[in-house]
N, CA, C and O atoms as a printed pandas DataFrame, in Angstrom:
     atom_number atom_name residue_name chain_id  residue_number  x_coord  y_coord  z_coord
0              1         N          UNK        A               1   -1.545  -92.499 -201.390
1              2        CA          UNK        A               1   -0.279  -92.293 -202.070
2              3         C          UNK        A               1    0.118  -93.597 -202.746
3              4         O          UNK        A               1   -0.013  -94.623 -202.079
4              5         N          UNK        A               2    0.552  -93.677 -203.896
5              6        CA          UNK        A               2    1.128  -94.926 -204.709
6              7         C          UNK        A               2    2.790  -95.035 -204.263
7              8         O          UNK        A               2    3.393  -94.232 -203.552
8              9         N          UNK        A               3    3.191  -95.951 -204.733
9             10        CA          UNK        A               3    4.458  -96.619 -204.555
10            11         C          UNK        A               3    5.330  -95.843 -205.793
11            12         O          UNK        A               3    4.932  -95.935 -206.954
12            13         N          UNK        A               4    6.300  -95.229 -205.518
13            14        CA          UNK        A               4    7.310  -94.834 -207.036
14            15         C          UNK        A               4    7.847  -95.989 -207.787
15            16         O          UNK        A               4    8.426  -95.928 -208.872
16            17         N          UNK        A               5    7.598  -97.028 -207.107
17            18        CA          UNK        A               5    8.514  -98.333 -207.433
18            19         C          UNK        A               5    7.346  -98.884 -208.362
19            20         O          UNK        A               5    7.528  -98.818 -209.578
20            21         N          UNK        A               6    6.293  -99.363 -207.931
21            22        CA          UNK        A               6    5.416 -100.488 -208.027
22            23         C          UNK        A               6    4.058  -99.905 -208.899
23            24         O          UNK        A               6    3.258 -100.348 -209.724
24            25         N          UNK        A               7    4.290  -98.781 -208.265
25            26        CA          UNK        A               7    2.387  -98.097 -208.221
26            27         C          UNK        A               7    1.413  -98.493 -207.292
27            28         O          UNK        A               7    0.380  -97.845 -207.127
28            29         N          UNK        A               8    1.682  -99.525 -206.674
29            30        CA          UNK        A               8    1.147 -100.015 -205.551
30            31         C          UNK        A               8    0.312  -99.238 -204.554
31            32         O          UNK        A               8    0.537  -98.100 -204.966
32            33         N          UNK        A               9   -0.344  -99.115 -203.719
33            34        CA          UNK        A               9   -1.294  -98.380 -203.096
34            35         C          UNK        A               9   -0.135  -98.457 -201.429
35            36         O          UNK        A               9   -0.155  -99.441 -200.690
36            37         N          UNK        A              10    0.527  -97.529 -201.231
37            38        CA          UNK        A              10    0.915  -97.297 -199.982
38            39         C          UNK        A              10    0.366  -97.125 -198.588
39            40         O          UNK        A              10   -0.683  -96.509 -198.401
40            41         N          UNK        A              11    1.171  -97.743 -197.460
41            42        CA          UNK        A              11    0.573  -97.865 -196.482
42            43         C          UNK        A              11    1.248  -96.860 -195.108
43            44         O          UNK        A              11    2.380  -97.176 -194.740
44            45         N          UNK        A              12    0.555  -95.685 -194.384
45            46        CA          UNK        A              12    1.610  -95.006 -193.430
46            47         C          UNK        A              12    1.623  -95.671 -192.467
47            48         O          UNK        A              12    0.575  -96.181 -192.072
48            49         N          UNK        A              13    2.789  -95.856 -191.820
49            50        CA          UNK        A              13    3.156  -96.497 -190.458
50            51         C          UNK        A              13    4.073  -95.426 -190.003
51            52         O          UNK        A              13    4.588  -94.505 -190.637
52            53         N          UNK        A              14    4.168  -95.809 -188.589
53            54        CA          UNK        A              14    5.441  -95.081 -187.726
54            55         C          UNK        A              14    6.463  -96.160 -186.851
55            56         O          UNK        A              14    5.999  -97.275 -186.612
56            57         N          UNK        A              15    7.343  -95.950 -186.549
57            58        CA          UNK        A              15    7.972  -96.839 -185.799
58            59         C          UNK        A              15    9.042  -95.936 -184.996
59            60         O          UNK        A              15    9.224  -94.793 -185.416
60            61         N          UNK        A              16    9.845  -96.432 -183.734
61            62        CA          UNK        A              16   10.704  -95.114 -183.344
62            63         C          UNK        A              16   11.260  -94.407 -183.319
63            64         O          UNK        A              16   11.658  -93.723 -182.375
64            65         N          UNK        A              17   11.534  -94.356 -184.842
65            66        CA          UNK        A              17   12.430  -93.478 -185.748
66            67         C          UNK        A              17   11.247  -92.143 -186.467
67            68         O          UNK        A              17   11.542  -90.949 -186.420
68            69         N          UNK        A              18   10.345  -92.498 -186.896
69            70        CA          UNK        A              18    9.408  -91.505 -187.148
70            71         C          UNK        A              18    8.172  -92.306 -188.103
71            72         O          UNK        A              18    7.933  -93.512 -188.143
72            73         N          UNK        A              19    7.517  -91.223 -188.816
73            74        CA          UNK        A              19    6.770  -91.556 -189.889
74            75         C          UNK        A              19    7.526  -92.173 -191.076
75            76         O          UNK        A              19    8.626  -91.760 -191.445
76            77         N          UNK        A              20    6.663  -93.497 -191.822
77            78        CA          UNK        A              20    7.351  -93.446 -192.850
78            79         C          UNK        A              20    6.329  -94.358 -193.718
79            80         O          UNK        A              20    5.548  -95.114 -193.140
80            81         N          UNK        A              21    6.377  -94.229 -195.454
81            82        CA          UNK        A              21    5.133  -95.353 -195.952
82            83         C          UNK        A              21    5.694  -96.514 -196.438
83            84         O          UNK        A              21    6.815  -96.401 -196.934
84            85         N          UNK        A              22    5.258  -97.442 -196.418
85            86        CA          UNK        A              22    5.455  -98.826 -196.993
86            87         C          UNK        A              22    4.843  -99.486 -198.031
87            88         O          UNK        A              22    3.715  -99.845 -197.690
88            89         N          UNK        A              23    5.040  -99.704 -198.826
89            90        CA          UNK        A              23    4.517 -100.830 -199.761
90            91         C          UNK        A              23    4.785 -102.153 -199.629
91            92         O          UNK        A              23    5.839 -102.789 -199.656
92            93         N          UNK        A              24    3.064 -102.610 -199.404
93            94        CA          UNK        A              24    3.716 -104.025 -199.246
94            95         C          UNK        A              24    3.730 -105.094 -200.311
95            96         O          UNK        A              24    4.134 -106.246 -200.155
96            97         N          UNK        A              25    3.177 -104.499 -201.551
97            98        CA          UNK        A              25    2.879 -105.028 -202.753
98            99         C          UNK        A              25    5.132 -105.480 -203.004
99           100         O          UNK        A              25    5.761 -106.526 -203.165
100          101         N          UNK        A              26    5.412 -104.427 -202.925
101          102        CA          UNK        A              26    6.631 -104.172 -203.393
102          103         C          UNK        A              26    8.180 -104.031 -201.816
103          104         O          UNK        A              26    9.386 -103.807 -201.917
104          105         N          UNK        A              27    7.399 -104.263 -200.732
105          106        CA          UNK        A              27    8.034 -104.314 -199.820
106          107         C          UNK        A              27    8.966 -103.236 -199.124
107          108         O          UNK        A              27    9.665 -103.407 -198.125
108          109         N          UNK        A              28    8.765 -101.704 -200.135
109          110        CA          UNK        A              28    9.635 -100.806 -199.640
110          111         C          UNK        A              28    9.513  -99.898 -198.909
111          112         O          UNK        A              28    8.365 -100.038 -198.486
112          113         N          UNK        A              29   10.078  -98.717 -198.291
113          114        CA          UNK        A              29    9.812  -98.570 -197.720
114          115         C          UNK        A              29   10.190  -96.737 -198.242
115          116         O          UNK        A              29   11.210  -96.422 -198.855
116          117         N          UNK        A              30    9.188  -95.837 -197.848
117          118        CA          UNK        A              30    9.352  -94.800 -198.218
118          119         C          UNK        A              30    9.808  -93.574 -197.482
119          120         O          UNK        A              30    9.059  -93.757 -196.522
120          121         N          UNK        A              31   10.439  -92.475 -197.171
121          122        CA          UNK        A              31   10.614  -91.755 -196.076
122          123         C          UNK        A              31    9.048  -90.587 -196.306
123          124         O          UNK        A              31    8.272  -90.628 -197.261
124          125         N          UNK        A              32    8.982  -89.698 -195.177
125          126        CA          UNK        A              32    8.118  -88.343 -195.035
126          127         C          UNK        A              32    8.872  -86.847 -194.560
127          128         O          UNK        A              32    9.873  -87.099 -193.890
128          129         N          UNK        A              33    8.727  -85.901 -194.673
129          130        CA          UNK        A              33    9.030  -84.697 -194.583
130          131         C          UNK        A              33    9.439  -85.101 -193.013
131          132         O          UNK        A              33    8.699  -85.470 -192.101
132          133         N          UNK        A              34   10.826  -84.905 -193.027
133          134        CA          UNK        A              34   11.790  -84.388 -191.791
134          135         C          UNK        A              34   10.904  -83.972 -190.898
135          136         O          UNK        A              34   10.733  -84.547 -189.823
136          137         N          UNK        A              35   10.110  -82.677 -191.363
137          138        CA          UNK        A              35    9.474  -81.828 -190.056
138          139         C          UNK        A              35    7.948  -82.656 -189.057
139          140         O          UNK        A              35    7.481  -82.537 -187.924
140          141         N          UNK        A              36    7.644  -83.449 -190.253
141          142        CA          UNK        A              36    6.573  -84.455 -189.544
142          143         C          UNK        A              36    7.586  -85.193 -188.199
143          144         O          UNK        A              36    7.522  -85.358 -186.980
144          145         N          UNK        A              37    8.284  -85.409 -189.071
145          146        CA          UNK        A              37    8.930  -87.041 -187.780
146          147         C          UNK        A              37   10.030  -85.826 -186.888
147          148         O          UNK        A              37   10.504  -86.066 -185.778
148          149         N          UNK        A              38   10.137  -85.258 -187.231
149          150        CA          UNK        A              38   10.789  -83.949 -185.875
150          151         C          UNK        A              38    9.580  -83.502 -184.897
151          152         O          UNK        A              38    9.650  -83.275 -183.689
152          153         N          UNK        A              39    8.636  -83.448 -185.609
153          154        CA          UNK        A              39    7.273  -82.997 -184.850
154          155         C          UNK        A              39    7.166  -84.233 -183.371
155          156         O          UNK        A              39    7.338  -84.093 -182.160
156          157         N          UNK        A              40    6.843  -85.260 -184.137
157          158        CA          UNK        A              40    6.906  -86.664 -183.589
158          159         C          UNK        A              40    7.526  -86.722 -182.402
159          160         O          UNK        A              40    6.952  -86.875 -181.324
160          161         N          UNK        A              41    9.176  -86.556 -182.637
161          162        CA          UNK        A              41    9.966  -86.974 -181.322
162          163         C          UNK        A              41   10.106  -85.634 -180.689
163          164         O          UNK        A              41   10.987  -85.378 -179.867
164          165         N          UNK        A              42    9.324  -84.898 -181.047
165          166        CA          UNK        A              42    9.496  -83.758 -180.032
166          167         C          UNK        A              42    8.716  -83.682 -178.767
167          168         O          UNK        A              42    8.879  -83.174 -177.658
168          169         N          UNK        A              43    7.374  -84.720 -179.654
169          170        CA          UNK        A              43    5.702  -84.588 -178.384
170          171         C          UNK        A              43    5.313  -83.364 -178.931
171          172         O          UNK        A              43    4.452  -82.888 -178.191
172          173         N          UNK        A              44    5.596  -82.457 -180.106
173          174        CA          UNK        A              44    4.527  -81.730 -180.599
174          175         C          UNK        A              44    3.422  -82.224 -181.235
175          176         O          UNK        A              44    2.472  -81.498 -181.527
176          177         N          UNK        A              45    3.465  -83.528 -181.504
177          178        CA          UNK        A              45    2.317  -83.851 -182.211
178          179         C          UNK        A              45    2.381  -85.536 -182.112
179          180         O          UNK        A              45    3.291  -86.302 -182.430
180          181         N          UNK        A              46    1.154  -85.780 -181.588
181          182        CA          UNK        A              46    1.323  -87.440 -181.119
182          183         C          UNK        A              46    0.323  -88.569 -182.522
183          184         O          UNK        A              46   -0.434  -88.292 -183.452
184          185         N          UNK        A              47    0.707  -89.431 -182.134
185          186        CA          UNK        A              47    0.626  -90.633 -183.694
186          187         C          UNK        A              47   -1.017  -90.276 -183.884
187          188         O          UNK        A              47   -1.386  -90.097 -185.045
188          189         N          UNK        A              48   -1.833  -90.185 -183.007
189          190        CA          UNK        A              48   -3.275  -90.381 -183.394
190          191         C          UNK        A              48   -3.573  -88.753 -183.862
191          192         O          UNK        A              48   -4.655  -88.532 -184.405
192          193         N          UNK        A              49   -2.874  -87.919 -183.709
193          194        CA          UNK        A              49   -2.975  -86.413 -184.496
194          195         C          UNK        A              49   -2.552  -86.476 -186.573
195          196         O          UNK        A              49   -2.726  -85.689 -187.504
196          197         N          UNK        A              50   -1.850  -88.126 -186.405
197          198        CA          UNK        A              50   -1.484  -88.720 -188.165
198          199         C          UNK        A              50   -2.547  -88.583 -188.735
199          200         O          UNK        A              50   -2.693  -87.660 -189.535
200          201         N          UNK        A              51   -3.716  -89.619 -188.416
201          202        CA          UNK        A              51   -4.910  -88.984 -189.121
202          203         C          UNK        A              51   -5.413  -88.166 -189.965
203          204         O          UNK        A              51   -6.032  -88.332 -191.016
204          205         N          UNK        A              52   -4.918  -86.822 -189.114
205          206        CA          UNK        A              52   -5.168  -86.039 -189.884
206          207         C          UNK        A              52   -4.419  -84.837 -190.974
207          208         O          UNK        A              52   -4.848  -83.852 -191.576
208          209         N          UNK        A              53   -3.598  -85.253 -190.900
209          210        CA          UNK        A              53   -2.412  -85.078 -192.002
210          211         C          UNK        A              53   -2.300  -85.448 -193.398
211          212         O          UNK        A              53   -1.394  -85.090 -194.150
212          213         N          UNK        A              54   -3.381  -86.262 -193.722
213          214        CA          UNK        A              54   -3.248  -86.677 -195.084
214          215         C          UNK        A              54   -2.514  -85.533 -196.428
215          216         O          UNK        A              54   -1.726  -85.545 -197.374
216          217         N          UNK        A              55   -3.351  -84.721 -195.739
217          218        CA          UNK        A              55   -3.216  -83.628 -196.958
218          219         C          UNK        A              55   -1.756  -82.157 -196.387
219          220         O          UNK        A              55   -1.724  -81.031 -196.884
220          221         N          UNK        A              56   -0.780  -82.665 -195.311
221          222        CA          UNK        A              56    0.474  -82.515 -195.221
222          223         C          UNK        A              56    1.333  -83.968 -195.907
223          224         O          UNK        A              56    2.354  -83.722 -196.549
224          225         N          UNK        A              57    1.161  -84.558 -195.847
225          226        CA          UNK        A              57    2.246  -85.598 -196.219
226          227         C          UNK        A              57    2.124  -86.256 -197.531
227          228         O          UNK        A              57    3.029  -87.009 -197.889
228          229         N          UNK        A              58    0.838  -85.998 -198.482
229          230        CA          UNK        A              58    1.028  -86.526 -199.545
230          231         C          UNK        A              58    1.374  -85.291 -200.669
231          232         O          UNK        A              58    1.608  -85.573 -201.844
């Protein structure tokens, strides 16, 4: 996924709030679909199941 800001090549991270992407070219920080990071703090779906999501979240 690119950066809307920069074009930059984005990076996914999580932290305890949920999923979210970053650019670090451009330092920002991007949100993901509600239902991913609801998934998350529910324990329906744990960080190393991210993987394989590419093709939900972009």
């Amino acid at each position: 996924m690119n950066c809307l800001c920069c074009s930059g090549k984005m990076l996914r991270s999580i932290n305890r709030n949920g999923l979210y992407w970053y650019c670090p070219d451009c330092r920002q920080t991007m949100p993901v679909s509600p239902s991913i990071n609801r998934l998350l703090q529910q324990g329906e779906l744990s960080p190393t199941q991210l993987i394989n999501l590419d093709y939900i979240v972009q």
